XYZ file of C-alpha atoms in Angstrom:
477
model
C 122.540 102.011 91.822
C 125.850 101.039 93.967
C 125.264 97.285 95.335
C 125.194 98.687 99.043
C 121.929 98.624 101.335
C 121.593 101.181 104.008
C 123.210 100.215 107.393
C 121.838 101.282 110.508
C 124.533 103.490 112.912
C 122.550 103.822 116.131
C 118.854 103.596 117.511
C 117.489 105.441 120.349
C 114.272 106.657 121.733
C 113.728 110.385 122.070
C 111.350 111.779 124.651
C 109.994 115.235 124.812
C 111.947 117.914 126.498
C 109.187 119.170 128.492
C 106.636 116.799 130.357
C 103.076 116.805 128.712
C 100.314 118.464 129.783
C 97.874 117.088 127.387
C 94.836 115.214 128.112
C 94.126 111.720 126.601
C 92.693 112.389 122.858
C 89.851 110.034 121.926
C 90.373 109.311 118.195
C 87.828 111.334 115.908
C 85.579 109.592 113.126
C 88.395 110.984 110.763
C 91.119 109.373 112.913
C 89.662 105.785 113.342
C 89.181 104.728 109.641
C 92.750 105.067 108.960
C 93.639 102.633 111.953
C 93.818 99.982 108.562
C 96.172 102.337 106.730
C 100.000 102.303 106.783
C 102.083 104.985 108.886
C 102.677 108.009 106.480
C 106.156 108.099 105.248
C 107.567 111.099 103.718
C 111.181 112.788 103.805
C 113.231 115.161 102.263
C 116.779 114.858 100.410
C 119.025 117.476 101.347
C 122.600 118.420 100.110
C 125.261 117.704 103.016
C 125.996 120.862 104.870
C 128.420 123.066 103.359
C 130.799 123.453 106.158
C 134.152 121.764 106.044
C 133.833 120.761 109.395
C 130.795 118.913 108.744
C 130.169 116.172 111.449
C 127.437 113.416 110.378
C 127.495 112.646 114.587
C 127.093 116.228 115.144
C 124.278 116.656 112.928
C 122.636 113.176 114.468
C 123.299 115.039 118.235
C 121.693 118.051 116.876
C 118.856 116.582 115.341
C 117.760 114.619 118.380
C 117.854 117.405 120.532
C 115.837 119.395 118.220
C 113.553 116.554 117.870
C 112.831 116.470 121.878
C 112.033 120.156 121.698
C 109.574 119.651 118.925
C 107.926 116.919 120.555
C 107.228 119.044 123.739
C 105.326 120.981 121.251
C 103.600 117.992 119.339
C 103.096 115.701 122.741
C 100.665 113.368 121.180
C 103.473 111.846 118.775
C 105.337 110.994 121.951
C 102.589 108.877 123.006
C 100.737 105.434 122.565
C 97.259 104.073 121.761
C 95.101 102.796 124.574
C 91.517 101.018 124.074
C 89.327 101.386 127.126
C 86.801 99.199 128.087
C 84.000 100.806 126.094
C 85.906 100.261 122.743
C 86.900 103.809 122.456
C 90.720 104.406 121.186
C 92.734 107.390 122.839
C 95.960 109.008 121.994
C 97.681 108.493 125.800
C 100.140 111.470 125.910
C 102.750 109.718 128.057
C 105.646 110.912 126.663
C 106.905 107.324 125.966
C 109.058 108.676 123.075
C 109.591 108.245 119.514
C 112.222 105.726 117.621
C 115.293 107.955 115.985
C 117.874 106.005 113.966
C 120.628 107.267 112.253
C 122.142 105.286 109.174
C 124.747 105.480 106.429
C 124.398 104.860 102.542
C 127.994 106.795 101.852
C 128.309 104.829 98.578
C 125.028 106.457 97.256
C 125.211 109.424 95.491
C 122.233 112.223 95.227
C 122.559 111.318 91.451
C 121.914 107.656 92.027
C 118.450 108.343 93.539
C 117.228 111.405 91.457
C 116.793 110.195 88.036
C 114.783 112.128 85.708
C 112.736 110.641 83.624
C 113.372 106.744 85.364
C 111.679 105.022 88.073
C 111.966 106.094 91.484
C 114.543 103.992 93.168
C 113.287 101.397 95.823
C 116.177 102.245 97.872
C 114.126 105.191 99.229
C 112.103 102.630 101.053
C 115.176 101.956 103.483
C 115.219 105.781 104.476
C 112.195 105.244 106.782
C 111.426 103.281 109.980
C 108.613 101.143 110.565
C 108.085 99.692 106.780
C 104.563 98.828 105.851
C 103.670 98.866 109.846
C 99.743 99.270 109.910
C 98.580 102.291 112.241
C 96.691 99.977 114.589
C 99.917 98.989 116.001
C 100.380 102.076 117.957
C 99.082 100.494 120.501
C 102.508 98.744 121.430
C 104.625 100.729 118.724
C 105.897 104.743 118.691
C 103.613 106.419 116.746
C 106.163 108.316 115.262
C 109.989 108.083 113.879
C 112.540 109.721 112.335
C 115.596 108.259 110.257
C 118.590 110.506 109.248
C 120.651 108.916 106.313
C 123.840 109.853 105.214
C 124.467 109.695 101.733
C 127.799 110.261 99.702
C 126.900 114.204 99.064
C 123.683 114.241 100.660
C 121.609 113.689 103.934
C 117.908 112.222 103.817
C 115.798 112.939 106.682
C 112.768 110.412 106.649
C 109.837 111.035 108.824
C 107.285 108.302 109.702
C 103.830 108.961 111.570
C 100.992 106.986 112.672
C 98.213 107.835 110.075
C 95.429 107.628 112.925
C 97.403 110.685 114.368
C 97.859 113.208 111.494
C 96.804 113.729 107.813
C 98.998 115.384 105.848
C 98.313 118.830 106.874
C 99.165 117.947 110.575
C 102.242 115.983 109.511
C 103.600 118.792 107.587
C 103.072 120.820 110.424
C 105.199 118.892 112.862
C 107.784 118.074 109.972
C 108.070 122.069 109.318
C 108.251 122.658 113.095
C 110.940 120.227 113.216
C 113.260 121.791 110.487
C 112.636 125.392 112.160
C 113.774 124.400 115.418
C 116.884 122.744 114.132
C 117.648 125.491 112.204
C 117.430 127.545 115.410
C 114.098 129.436 114.753
C 113.613 131.740 117.837
C 109.849 131.506 117.532
C 107.582 128.808 116.489
C 105.042 130.352 113.555
C 101.998 128.218 114.496
C 101.113 126.076 117.585
C 99.170 123.023 117.001
C 95.641 122.980 118.470
C 94.787 119.703 120.206
C 91.016 120.264 121.080
C 88.742 117.652 120.345
C 85.719 119.826 120.539
C 84.624 119.281 116.730
C 82.216 117.558 114.769
C 84.672 114.638 114.323
C 84.325 114.023 118.188
C 81.771 110.758 118.366
C 80.782 108.342 120.633
C 80.936 105.854 117.933
C 82.883 102.560 118.389
C 84.676 101.219 115.554
C 84.862 97.223 116.060
C 88.392 96.193 115.036
C 88.641 92.298 114.195
C 90.885 89.997 116.264
C 94.512 90.394 115.693
C 93.702 94.036 114.440
C 93.076 95.250 111.164
C 95.108 95.152 107.793
C 95.462 96.999 104.767
C 92.875 96.569 102.099
C 94.913 95.949 99.250
C 97.635 94.091 98.076
C 100.885 95.376 99.401
C 103.181 92.902 97.174
C 101.746 93.503 93.866
C 104.249 94.348 91.223
C 104.325 98.133 90.611
C 106.188 100.741 88.967
C 106.340 104.272 90.391
C 107.674 107.684 88.798
C 107.931 111.360 89.452
C 106.086 113.414 86.577
C 107.057 117.080 86.855
C 104.508 119.880 85.656
C 105.680 123.782 85.231
C 103.444 126.381 85.973
C 102.821 127.097 81.977
C 102.077 123.509 81.525
C 99.445 123.437 84.186
C 98.142 126.844 82.989
C 97.502 125.353 79.645
C 95.569 122.607 81.394
C 93.312 125.043 83.176
C 92.773 126.965 79.896
C 91.785 123.977 78.136
C 89.312 122.946 81.211
C 87.631 126.218 81.351
C 87.164 127.390 77.701
C 83.536 126.572 77.879
C 82.896 128.310 81.547
C 80.081 130.858 81.084
C 79.952 130.619 77.069
C 83.600 131.643 76.738
C 83.911 129.198 74.093
C 81.707 131.102 71.772
C 82.603 134.507 72.688
C 86.099 133.480 72.228
C 85.811 131.582 69.063
C 83.967 134.401 67.133
C 86.803 136.916 68.269
C 89.527 134.391 67.105
C 87.632 134.565 63.630
C 88.085 138.315 63.185
C 91.920 137.579 64.061
C 92.704 134.593 61.923
C 89.531 133.529 60.066
C 89.285 130.115 61.304
C 87.955 130.216 64.657
C 90.814 128.679 66.420
C 91.485 129.964 70.144
C 94.682 131.027 70.590
C 96.040 130.934 74.183
C 96.297 134.843 74.098
C 92.612 135.251 72.925
C 91.661 132.452 75.543
C 93.613 134.402 78.493
C 92.065 137.719 77.498
C 88.427 136.221 78.122
C 88.976 134.505 81.029
C 90.770 137.471 82.775
C 87.577 139.664 81.574
C 85.257 136.850 82.751
C 86.255 136.615 86.124
C 84.821 139.842 86.994
C 81.276 138.108 85.895
C 81.183 135.055 87.652
C 81.401 133.172 90.688
C 84.920 132.082 91.642
C 83.562 128.469 92.288
C 82.449 128.331 88.657
C 86.208 128.337 87.493
C 87.608 124.764 87.406
C 91.379 124.874 89.141
C 94.406 124.131 88.093
C 94.694 120.823 90.301
C 91.497 119.484 89.146
C 92.522 120.352 85.449
C 95.673 118.493 85.982
C 93.865 115.569 87.846
C 91.505 115.194 84.782
C 94.109 114.606 82.663
C 95.780 112.252 84.470
C 92.058 110.480 84.960
C 91.752 110.096 81.405
C 95.216 109.356 80.487
C 95.420 106.334 83.111
C 92.139 105.167 82.163
C 93.343 105.087 78.636
C 96.118 103.145 79.314
C 94.352 100.768 81.184
C 92.449 99.554 78.131
C 88.996 99.373 80.255
C 85.583 98.520 78.398
C 83.789 101.559 77.834
C 81.047 100.568 79.754
C 83.202 100.112 82.945
C 82.742 102.588 85.599
C 86.134 104.595 86.720
C 86.611 105.991 89.935
C 88.889 109.373 90.823
C 89.117 109.319 94.743
C 90.441 113.014 95.876
C 91.296 113.519 99.527
C 90.076 116.744 100.682
C 90.720 118.774 103.821
C 87.619 119.962 105.561
C 89.276 122.449 108.428
C 87.860 125.089 106.199
C 84.869 123.479 104.739
C 83.108 123.422 108.293
C 80.869 126.304 109.705
C 82.276 127.647 112.033
C 85.464 126.642 110.275
C 88.014 124.414 112.599
C 91.345 125.797 113.319
C 93.615 125.406 110.543
C 96.060 123.906 112.729
C 93.883 121.537 114.188
C 95.939 118.396 115.099
C 94.935 115.218 113.752
C 93.044 113.896 110.585
C 90.373 116.169 109.308
C 89.687 114.790 105.508
C 87.289 113.020 103.683
C 87.346 111.197 100.463
C 85.464 112.443 97.375
C 84.508 109.998 94.803
C 84.037 110.973 91.212
C 82.691 108.174 88.953
C 82.291 108.242 85.223
C 82.316 105.705 82.230
C 85.610 105.319 80.551
C 83.453 105.518 77.464
C 82.283 108.806 78.886
C 85.499 109.728 80.085
C 87.551 109.125 76.801
C 84.959 110.228 74.375
C 84.507 113.686 75.746
C 86.995 116.332 76.364
C 89.298 117.206 79.348
C 86.708 119.811 80.367
C 83.835 117.441 80.774
C 86.114 115.174 83.046
C 87.299 118.216 84.772
C 83.903 119.720 85.438
C 82.988 116.274 87.079
C 85.530 116.489 89.550
C 85.382 120.268 90.107
C 81.548 119.763 90.878
C 81.820 117.322 93.444
C 84.739 119.272 95.142
C 82.632 122.503 95.098
C 79.521 120.645 96.592
C 81.603 119.194 99.416
C 80.513 122.132 101.837
C 79.823 121.758 105.666
C 76.480 120.172 104.994
C 78.236 117.289 102.910
C 81.158 116.804 105.661
C 78.110 116.366 108.415
C 76.238 114.009 106.349
C 79.506 112.248 105.838
C 80.097 112.049 109.641
C 76.578 110.903 110.136
C 76.931 108.096 107.344
C 80.027 107.147 108.955
C 78.544 106.947 112.676
C 75.722 104.499 111.523
C 78.301 102.051 109.920
C 81.728 102.433 111.488
C 84.333 100.938 109.416
C 88.081 101.170 108.052
C 89.079 103.157 105.048
C 89.183 100.789 102.057
C 92.278 101.854 100.244
C 93.349 100.209 97.142
C 92.072 99.478 93.669
C 89.638 96.455 93.774
C 88.055 97.069 90.520
C 91.063 97.920 88.554
C 89.590 101.098 87.468
C 90.137 103.561 90.073
C 92.632 106.330 91.024
C 93.379 107.327 94.940
C 94.646 111.326 95.033
C 96.328 111.794 98.391
C 98.713 114.734 99.576
C 98.532 118.105 98.128
C 100.772 120.754 96.083
C 99.622 123.117 99.100
C 101.934 121.500 101.621
C 104.856 123.312 102.567
C 107.301 120.430 101.864
C 109.857 122.599 100.678
C 109.840 124.903 103.685
C 111.689 122.200 105.820
C 115.053 124.189 105.798
C 116.919 122.597 108.524
C 119.621 125.197 108.571
C 121.758 124.798 105.386
C 118.875 125.271 102.700
C 115.645 123.948 100.890
C 115.391 120.296 99.988
C 116.681 118.907 96.623
C 113.520 116.760 96.293
C 110.657 115.412 98.533
C 110.379 111.611 98.370
C 107.862 108.906 100.313
C 108.811 105.176 101.478
C 106.462 102.168 100.746
C 103.472 103.134 102.835
C 100.082 102.739 101.348
C 101.409 101.999 97.679
C 99.105 100.357 95.160
C 97.825 100.663 91.543
C 96.574 104.082 91.108
C 98.000 105.659 94.028
C 98.734 109.409 93.310
C 100.562 111.757 95.742
C 100.666 115.687 94.631
C 103.704 117.181 95.934
C 104.633 120.902 95.021
C 107.492 121.294 92.540
C 110.628 122.639 94.121
C 110.858 125.917 92.118
C 107.731 126.767 93.326
C 105.404 129.061 91.239
C 102.304 126.600 90.857
C 104.475 123.821 89.635
C 103.457 120.377 90.636
C 105.143 117.167 90.848
C 102.988 113.909 90.809
C 104.167 110.877 92.519
C 102.411 107.990 90.299
C 102.107 104.391 91.343
C 100.497 102.021 88.739
C 100.881 98.716 87.434
C 103.662 98.031 85.257
C 101.737 98.230 81.757
C 99.764 100.922 82.833
C 102.575 103.066 83.308
C 103.898 102.023 80.317
C 100.630 103.280 78.715
C 100.965 106.593 79.900
C 104.154 107.080 79.075
C 103.565 106.923 75.659
C 100.167 109.070 76.065
C 100.926 111.881 73.676
C 98.198 113.944 75.529
C 99.576 113.438 78.714
C 103.418 113.673 78.290
C 102.960 116.817 76.135
C 102.623 118.540 79.886
C 105.456 116.736 81.279
C 108.946 118.490 81.876
C 112.270 116.932 82.958
C 113.062 118.150 86.547
C 116.555 119.490 87.299
C 117.977 118.756 90.878
C 120.651 121.220 90.808
C 121.781 122.100 94.240
C-alpha cells in the first residue's frame, strides 16, 4: 500500500433542489434502537470514466447537482433530529442539507485496494465521512454525507447515512436513485414512501442516558476483515447438502443411488433430480434457502475456529426485512427502518457434532416462523421495555449477519458502468459481524464481508469444510 493517505480537496453542504413538503417524521419502534449504532457506511468502487477529457472537478460538480436533485426526493436525509418535550424524537425535514466531500488518493491504484485472498485494507475507511459517528448525533450533525475520492485509476463514492433514518433497504434505494439521477435517468423507478401509519409507529418513549448513547461493543478491539466470494455453483452445493433430508429425499435418493453405483452415495445428479421432482409435493417454505445454507456453514466454521467448550451456547443473529412479513404488507419502498433481529441458538457441541442440514434447519425454522404475529409480538415486547439495539459479541460466541445479497448494490451505475466492488467503512464492526453482498457477476453469487478476531479468522482460513466453497474473485474492469 502506498504511503499516502486520502487528502480532502473540498467540503460543502448540499441542500435539496426543491423545498421539502414532508412533515416531521417520528422515529419508530424500528428506528429508535439504532440510535446507539454508528451511521451506515457503504460505497462503490468504479473505474475512471473512459472519456479522454475526464475532469474530476467536472465529476464533483455533476455529483453535487445530482445529489441536490436526489435529496428533493428523499428530504428526510437533508433534515435533523429534534426531541420534543415528551421525549419523542422526530426527523425534521428542514432542508438543512448533507455534507459533501471531494478527496484525492491519486497514488492509490485499484489493484492496491482490491486484494483477492487478503484482508480488506483499512484505507477504505478514509473513503467515508463520519467515521464511528453514533446515530444519536443526528440532532446536530447531518443525517447523511457523501464523499467522492479520486484514485489513480478509479473513483470511490462513499455514502454515509444515519442508521435511525434508514435500514439497508432504504439506504440502497437512496443510493440507487442518486446513481440514476447522475446518469441522466429520465424517470425515477420508485419513489420512497414516507407514511408513518404502520405497526412500527408507537407512542413509546426511549429514555436516552445523559450525554447520549454509545455503541455497545469495543470499537477498538483488534480485528481482521476479509471478503469471501461464493459462486452460484458453490452455494448450490451447500443448498443441496442442507436439503438432502427434506421430506424423506435422503432415503429415496439413497435407494436410487444404490441402483446406480451400488454403494448408496448420493451424487449431485441424483440429488438434483429428487429435489426438482419433490418441489411439486411440498410447501415452498419446507426448503432451506441458499442463503440459510451458506449462513449455516459460516456458523459451523466460525464456531469451530473459536474452539468453544461444547456446552457453550452460540447465537446466530440475522436481520430480516419486515415489510413483506406484515399483514397487510407494507409498501416495499417504505423509507425508514422496518427490520427485526432473529436470534438462533445452539450449543457449540450440537452445532459441530451434527451435520450442516441440522444447523441450516435451526436457522430456517426461525426465519419461516417470523410472520406477522411474530413481528407484532416483537414490537409489543420493545414497547414494554424500550431499549437500544445491543450490537456486539459480549460472550465471544455470537455472529451477527447484516445486509443482504438481494440488495441492488451493483445497480449503482453513475453513467460509465457498474461498480468493480462494494466496500464498507469502519462502522458497526466487531468480532462476528458479517455483511452479505451480492457477487459482482450476479447470478446468485454472494460475497460475505467477514469481521473476526485475528485468531478466529486464521481458523476459518484453515477450515477445509468452509474454504472448499470459497472462490477467488476477479476484479476485471
